mmCIF file of C-alpha atoms in Angstrom:
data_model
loop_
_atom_site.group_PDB
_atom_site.id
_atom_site.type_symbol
_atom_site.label_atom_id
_atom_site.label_comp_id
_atom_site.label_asym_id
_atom_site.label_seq_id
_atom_site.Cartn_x
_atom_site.Cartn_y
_atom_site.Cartn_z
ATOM 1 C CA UNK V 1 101.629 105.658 104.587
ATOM 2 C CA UNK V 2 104.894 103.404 105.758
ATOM 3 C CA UNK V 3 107.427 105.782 107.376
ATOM 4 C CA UNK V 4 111.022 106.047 106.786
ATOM 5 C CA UNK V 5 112.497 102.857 107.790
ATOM 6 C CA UNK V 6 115.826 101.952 109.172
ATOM 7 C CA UNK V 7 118.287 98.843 108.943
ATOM 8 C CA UNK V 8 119.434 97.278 111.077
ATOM 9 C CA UNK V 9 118.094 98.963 114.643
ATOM 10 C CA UNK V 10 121.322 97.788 116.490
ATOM 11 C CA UNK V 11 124.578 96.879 115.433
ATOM 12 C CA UNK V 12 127.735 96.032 117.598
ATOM 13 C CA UNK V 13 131.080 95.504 115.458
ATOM 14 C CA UNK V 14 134.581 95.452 115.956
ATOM 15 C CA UNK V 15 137.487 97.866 115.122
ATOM 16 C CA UNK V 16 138.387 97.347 111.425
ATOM 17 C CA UNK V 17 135.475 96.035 110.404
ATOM 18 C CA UNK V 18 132.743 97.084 107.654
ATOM 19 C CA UNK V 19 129.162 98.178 108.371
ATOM 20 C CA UNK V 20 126.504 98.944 106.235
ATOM 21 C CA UNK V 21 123.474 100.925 107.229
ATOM 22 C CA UNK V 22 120.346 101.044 105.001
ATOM 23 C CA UNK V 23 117.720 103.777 105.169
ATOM 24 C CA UNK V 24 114.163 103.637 103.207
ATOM 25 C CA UNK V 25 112.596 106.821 102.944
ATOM 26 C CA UNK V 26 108.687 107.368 102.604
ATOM 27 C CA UNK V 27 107.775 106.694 99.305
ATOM 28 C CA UNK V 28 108.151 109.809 96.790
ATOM 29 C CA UNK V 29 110.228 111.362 98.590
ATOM 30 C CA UNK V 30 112.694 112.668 96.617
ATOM 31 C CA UNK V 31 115.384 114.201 99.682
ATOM 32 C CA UNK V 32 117.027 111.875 101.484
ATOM 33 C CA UNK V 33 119.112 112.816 104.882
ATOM 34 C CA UNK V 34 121.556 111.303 107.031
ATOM 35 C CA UNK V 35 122.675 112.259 110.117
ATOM 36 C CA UNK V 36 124.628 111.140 113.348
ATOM 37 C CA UNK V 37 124.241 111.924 117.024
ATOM 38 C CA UNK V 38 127.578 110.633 118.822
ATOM 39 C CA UNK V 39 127.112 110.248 123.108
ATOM 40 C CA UNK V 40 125.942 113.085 124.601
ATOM 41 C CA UNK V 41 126.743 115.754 121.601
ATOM 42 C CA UNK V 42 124.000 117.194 119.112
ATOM 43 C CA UNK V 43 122.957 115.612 115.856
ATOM 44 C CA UNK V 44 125.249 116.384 112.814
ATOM 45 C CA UNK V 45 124.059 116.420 109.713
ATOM 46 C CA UNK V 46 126.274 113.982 107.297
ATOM 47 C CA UNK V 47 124.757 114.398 103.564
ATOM 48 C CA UNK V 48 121.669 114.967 101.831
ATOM 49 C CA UNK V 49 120.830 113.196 98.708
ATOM 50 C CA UNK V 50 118.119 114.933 95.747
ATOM 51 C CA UNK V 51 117.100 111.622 94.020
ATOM 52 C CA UNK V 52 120.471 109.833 93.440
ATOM 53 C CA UNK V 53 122.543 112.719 93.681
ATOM 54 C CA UNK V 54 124.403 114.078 96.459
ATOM 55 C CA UNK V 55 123.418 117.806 96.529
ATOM 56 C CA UNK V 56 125.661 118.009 100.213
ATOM 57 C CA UNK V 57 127.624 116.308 101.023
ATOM 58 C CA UNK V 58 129.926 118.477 103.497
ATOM 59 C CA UNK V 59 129.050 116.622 106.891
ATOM 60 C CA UNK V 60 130.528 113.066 105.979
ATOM 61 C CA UNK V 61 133.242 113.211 108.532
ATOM 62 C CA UNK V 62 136.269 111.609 106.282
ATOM 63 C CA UNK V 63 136.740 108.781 103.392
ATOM 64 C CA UNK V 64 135.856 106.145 105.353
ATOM 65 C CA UNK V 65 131.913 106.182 104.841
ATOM 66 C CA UNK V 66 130.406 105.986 101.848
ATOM 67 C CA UNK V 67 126.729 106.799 101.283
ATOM 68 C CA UNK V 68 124.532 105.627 97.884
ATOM 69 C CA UNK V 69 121.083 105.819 96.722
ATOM 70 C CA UNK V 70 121.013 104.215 93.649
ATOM 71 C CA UNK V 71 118.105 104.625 91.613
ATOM 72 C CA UNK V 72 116.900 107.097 93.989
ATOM 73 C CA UNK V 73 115.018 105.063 96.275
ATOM 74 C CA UNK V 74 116.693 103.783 99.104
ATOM 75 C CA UNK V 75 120.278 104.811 100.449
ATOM 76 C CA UNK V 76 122.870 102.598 102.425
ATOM 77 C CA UNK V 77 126.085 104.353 104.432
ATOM 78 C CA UNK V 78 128.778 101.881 104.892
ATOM 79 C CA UNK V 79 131.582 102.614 107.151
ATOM 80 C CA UNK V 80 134.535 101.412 106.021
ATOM 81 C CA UNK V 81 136.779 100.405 107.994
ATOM 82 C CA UNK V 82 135.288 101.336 111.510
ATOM 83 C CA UNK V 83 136.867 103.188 114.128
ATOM 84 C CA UNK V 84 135.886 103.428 117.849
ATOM 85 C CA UNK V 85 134.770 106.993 117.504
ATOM 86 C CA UNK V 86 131.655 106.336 114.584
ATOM 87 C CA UNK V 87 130.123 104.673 117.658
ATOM 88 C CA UNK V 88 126.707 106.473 117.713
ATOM 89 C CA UNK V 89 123.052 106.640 116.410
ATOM 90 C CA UNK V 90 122.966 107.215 112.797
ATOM 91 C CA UNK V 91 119.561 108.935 111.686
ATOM 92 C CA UNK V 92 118.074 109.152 108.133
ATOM 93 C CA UNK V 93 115.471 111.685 107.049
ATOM 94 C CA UNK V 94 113.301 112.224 103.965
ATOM 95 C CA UNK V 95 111.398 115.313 102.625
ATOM 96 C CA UNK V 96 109.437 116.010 99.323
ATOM 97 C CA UNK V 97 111.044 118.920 99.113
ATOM 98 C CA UNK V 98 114.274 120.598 101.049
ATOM 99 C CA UNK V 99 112.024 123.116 102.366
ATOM 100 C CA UNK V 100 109.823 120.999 103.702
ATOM 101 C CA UNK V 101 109.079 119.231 107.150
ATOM 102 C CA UNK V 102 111.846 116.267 107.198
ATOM 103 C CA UNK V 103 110.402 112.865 108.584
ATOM 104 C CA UNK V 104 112.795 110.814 110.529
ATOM 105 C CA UNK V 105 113.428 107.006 110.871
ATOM 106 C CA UNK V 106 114.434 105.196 114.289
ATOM 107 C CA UNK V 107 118.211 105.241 113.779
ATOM 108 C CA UNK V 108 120.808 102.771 113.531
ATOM 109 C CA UNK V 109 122.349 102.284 117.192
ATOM 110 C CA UNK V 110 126.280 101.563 115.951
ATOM 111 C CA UNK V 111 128.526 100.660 118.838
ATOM 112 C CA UNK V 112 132.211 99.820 117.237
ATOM 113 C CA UNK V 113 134.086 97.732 120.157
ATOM 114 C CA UNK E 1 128.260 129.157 109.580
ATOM 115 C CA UNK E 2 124.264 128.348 110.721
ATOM 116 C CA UNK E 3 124.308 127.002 114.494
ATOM 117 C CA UNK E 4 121.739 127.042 117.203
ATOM 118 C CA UNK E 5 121.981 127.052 121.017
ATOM 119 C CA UNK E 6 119.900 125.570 123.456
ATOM 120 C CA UNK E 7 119.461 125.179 126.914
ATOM 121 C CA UNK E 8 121.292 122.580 128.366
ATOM 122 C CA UNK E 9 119.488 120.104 130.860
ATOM 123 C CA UNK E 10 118.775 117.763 132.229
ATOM 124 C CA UNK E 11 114.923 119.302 132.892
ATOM 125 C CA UNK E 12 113.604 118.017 136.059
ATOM 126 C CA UNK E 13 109.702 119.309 136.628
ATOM 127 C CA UNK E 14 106.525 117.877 138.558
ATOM 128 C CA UNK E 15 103.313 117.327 136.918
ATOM 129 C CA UNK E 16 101.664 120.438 136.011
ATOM 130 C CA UNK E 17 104.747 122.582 135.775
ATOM 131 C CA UNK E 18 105.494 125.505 133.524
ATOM 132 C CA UNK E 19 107.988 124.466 131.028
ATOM 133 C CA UNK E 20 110.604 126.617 128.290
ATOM 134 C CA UNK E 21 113.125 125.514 126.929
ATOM 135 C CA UNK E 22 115.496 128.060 125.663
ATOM 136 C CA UNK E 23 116.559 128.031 121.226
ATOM 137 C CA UNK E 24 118.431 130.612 120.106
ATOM 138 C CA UNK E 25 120.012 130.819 116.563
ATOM 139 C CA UNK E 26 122.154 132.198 114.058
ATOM 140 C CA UNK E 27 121.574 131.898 110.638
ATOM 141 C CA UNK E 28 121.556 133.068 106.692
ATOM 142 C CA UNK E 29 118.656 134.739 106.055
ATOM 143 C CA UNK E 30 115.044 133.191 107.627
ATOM 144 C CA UNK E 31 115.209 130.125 107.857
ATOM 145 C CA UNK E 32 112.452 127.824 108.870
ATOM 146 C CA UNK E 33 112.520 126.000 112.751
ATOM 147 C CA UNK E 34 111.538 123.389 113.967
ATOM 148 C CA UNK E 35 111.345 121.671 117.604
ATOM 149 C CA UNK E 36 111.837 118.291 117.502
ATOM 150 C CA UNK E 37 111.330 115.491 119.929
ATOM 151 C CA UNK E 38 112.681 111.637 121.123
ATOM 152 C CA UNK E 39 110.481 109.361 123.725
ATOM 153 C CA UNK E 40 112.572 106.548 125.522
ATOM 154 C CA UNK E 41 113.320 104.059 122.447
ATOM 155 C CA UNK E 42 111.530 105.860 119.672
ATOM 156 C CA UNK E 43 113.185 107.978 116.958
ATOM 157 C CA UNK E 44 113.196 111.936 116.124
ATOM 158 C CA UNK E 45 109.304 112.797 116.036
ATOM 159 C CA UNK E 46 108.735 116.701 114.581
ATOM 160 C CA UNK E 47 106.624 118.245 117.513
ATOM 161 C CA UNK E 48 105.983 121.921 115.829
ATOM 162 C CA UNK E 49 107.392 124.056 113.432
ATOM 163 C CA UNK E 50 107.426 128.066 112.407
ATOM 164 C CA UNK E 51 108.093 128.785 108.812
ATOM 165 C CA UNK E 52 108.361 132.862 109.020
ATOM 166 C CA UNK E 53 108.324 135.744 111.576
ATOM 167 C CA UNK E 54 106.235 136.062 114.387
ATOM 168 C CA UNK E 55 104.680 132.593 113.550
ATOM 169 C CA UNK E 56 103.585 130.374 116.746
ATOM 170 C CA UNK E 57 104.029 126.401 115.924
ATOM 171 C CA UNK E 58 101.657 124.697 118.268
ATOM 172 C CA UNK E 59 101.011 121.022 119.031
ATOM 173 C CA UNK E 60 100.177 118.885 121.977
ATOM 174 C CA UNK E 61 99.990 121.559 123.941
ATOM 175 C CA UNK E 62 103.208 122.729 122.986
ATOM 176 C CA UNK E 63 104.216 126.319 121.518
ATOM 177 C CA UNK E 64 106.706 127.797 120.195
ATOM 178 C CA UNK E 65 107.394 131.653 119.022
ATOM 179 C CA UNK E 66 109.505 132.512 115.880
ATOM 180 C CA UNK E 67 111.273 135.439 117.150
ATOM 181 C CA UNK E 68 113.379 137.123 113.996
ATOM 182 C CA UNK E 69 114.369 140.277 116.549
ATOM 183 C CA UNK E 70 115.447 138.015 119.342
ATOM 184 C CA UNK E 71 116.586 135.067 117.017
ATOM 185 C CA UNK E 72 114.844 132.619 119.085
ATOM 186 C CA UNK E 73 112.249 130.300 118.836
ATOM 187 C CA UNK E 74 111.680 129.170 122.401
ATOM 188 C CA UNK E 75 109.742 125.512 123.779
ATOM 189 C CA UNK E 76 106.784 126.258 126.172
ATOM 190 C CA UNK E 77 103.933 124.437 127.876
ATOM 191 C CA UNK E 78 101.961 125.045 130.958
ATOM 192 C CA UNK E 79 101.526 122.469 131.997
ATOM 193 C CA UNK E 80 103.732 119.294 131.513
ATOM 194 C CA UNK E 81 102.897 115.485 132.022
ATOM 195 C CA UNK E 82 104.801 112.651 132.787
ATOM 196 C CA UNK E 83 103.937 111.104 129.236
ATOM 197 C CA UNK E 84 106.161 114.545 127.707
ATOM 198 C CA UNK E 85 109.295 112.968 129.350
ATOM 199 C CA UNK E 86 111.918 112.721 126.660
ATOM 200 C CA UNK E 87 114.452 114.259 124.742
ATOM 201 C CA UNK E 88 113.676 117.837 122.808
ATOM 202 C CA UNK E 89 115.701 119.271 119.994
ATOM 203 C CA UNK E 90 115.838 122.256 118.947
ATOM 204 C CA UNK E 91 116.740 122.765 115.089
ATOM 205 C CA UNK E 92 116.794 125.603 112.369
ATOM 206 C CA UNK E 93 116.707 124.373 108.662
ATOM 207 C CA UNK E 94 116.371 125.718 105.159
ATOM 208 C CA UNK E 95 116.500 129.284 104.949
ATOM 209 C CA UNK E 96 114.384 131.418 102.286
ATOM 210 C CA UNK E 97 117.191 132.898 100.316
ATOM 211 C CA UNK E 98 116.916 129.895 97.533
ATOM 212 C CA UNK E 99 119.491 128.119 99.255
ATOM 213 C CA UNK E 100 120.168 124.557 98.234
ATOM 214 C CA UNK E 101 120.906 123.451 101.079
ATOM 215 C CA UNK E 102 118.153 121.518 103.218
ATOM 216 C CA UNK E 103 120.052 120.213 106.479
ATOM 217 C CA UNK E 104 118.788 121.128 109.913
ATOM 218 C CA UNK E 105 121.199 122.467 112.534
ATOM 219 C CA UNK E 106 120.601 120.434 115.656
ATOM 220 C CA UNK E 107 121.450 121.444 119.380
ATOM 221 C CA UNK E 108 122.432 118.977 121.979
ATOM 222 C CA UNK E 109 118.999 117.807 123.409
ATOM 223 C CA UNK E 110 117.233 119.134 126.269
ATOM 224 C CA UNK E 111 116.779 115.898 128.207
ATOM 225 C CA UNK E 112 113.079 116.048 130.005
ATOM 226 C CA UNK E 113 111.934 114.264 133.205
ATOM 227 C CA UNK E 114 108.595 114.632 134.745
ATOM 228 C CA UNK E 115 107.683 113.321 138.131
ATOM 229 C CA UNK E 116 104.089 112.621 138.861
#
């Protein structure tokens, strides 16, 4: 079984621009998870998608980034425009359930010069 | 609001060294925990988890104690290796009140070295 799967592994950008991040969960999974860990400082949780809806959303630190997961499969997070401080590792997640054990992919290495 | 502390490294041990690694946590109701652990260029790995009281996650020689009394669901191993260098995370998650809500709280990272 193919585990959640992350897109790209690295990206370097500069102030102002756009990034979009892409995360494929494991198949059947129907919670989907993002989260950030900036230098140095624990990994916050951003929003959690049931399916294609957002069921939290409360994490997603302001209006720039926008997450999707249309259809319900996979989910991109495009930051929009980028600022120096969303320089971090951006992790996605997936569960069957939201009680269950939540399997994470590589992360996203962002670095926003 | 939910948070967990941990203990804050870095961990420096030799070989064959007693290891804990302090979690403690607050929380709504019981919610499960989890450990959770990176190696050097890999992603978040779950290492063991406790899903109610006095329940002892185990793996790779790993253990871990879910204390409801103490709030705490501390790392151990006897004996470490240099292979179980990495970062460990520490990380509460859906309670069992019917909550919605499926995040995990995270702490900081207990970075790991091991010297042979």
């Amino acid at each position: 079984e193919a585990g959640v799967t992350q897109f790209p592994s690295h990206s370097v950008i500069e102030k102002g621009q756009t990034v979009t991040l892409r995360c494929d969960p494991i198949s059947g999974h129907d919670n989907l998870y993002w989260y950030r860990r900036v230098m140095g400082k624990e990994i916050k949780f951003l929003l959690h998608f049931v399916k294609e809806s957002k069921q939290d959303e409360s994490g997603m630190p302001n209006n720039r980034f926008l997450a999707e997961r249309t259809g319900g499969t996979y989910s991109t997070l495009k930051v929009q425009p980028a600022e120096l401080e969303d320089s971090g590792v951006y992790f996605c997640a997936s569960s069957p359930d939201y009680t269950d054990t939540q399997y994470f992919g590589p992360g996203t290495r962002l670095t926003v010069l | 609001g939910d948070s967990v502390t941990q203990m804050e490294g870095p961990v420096t041990l030799s070989e064959e060294a007693f290891l804990t690694i302090n979690c403690t946590y607050t929380a709504t109701g019981y919610p499960s925990l989890f450990w959770y652990v990176q190696y050097p260029g890999e992603g978040l790995q779950l290492l063991l988890k406790a899903t109610k009281a006095d329940d002892k996650g185990s793996n790779k020689g790993f253990e871990a104690t879910y204390r409801k009394e103490t709030t705490s669901f501390h790392l151990e191993k006897g004996s470490v290796q240099v292979s179980d260098s990495a970062v460990y995370f520490c990380a509460p998650g859906p309670s069992d009140r019917g909550s919605t809500l499926g995040r995990l709280y995270f702490g900081r990272g207990t970075q790991l070295t091991v010297w042979p």
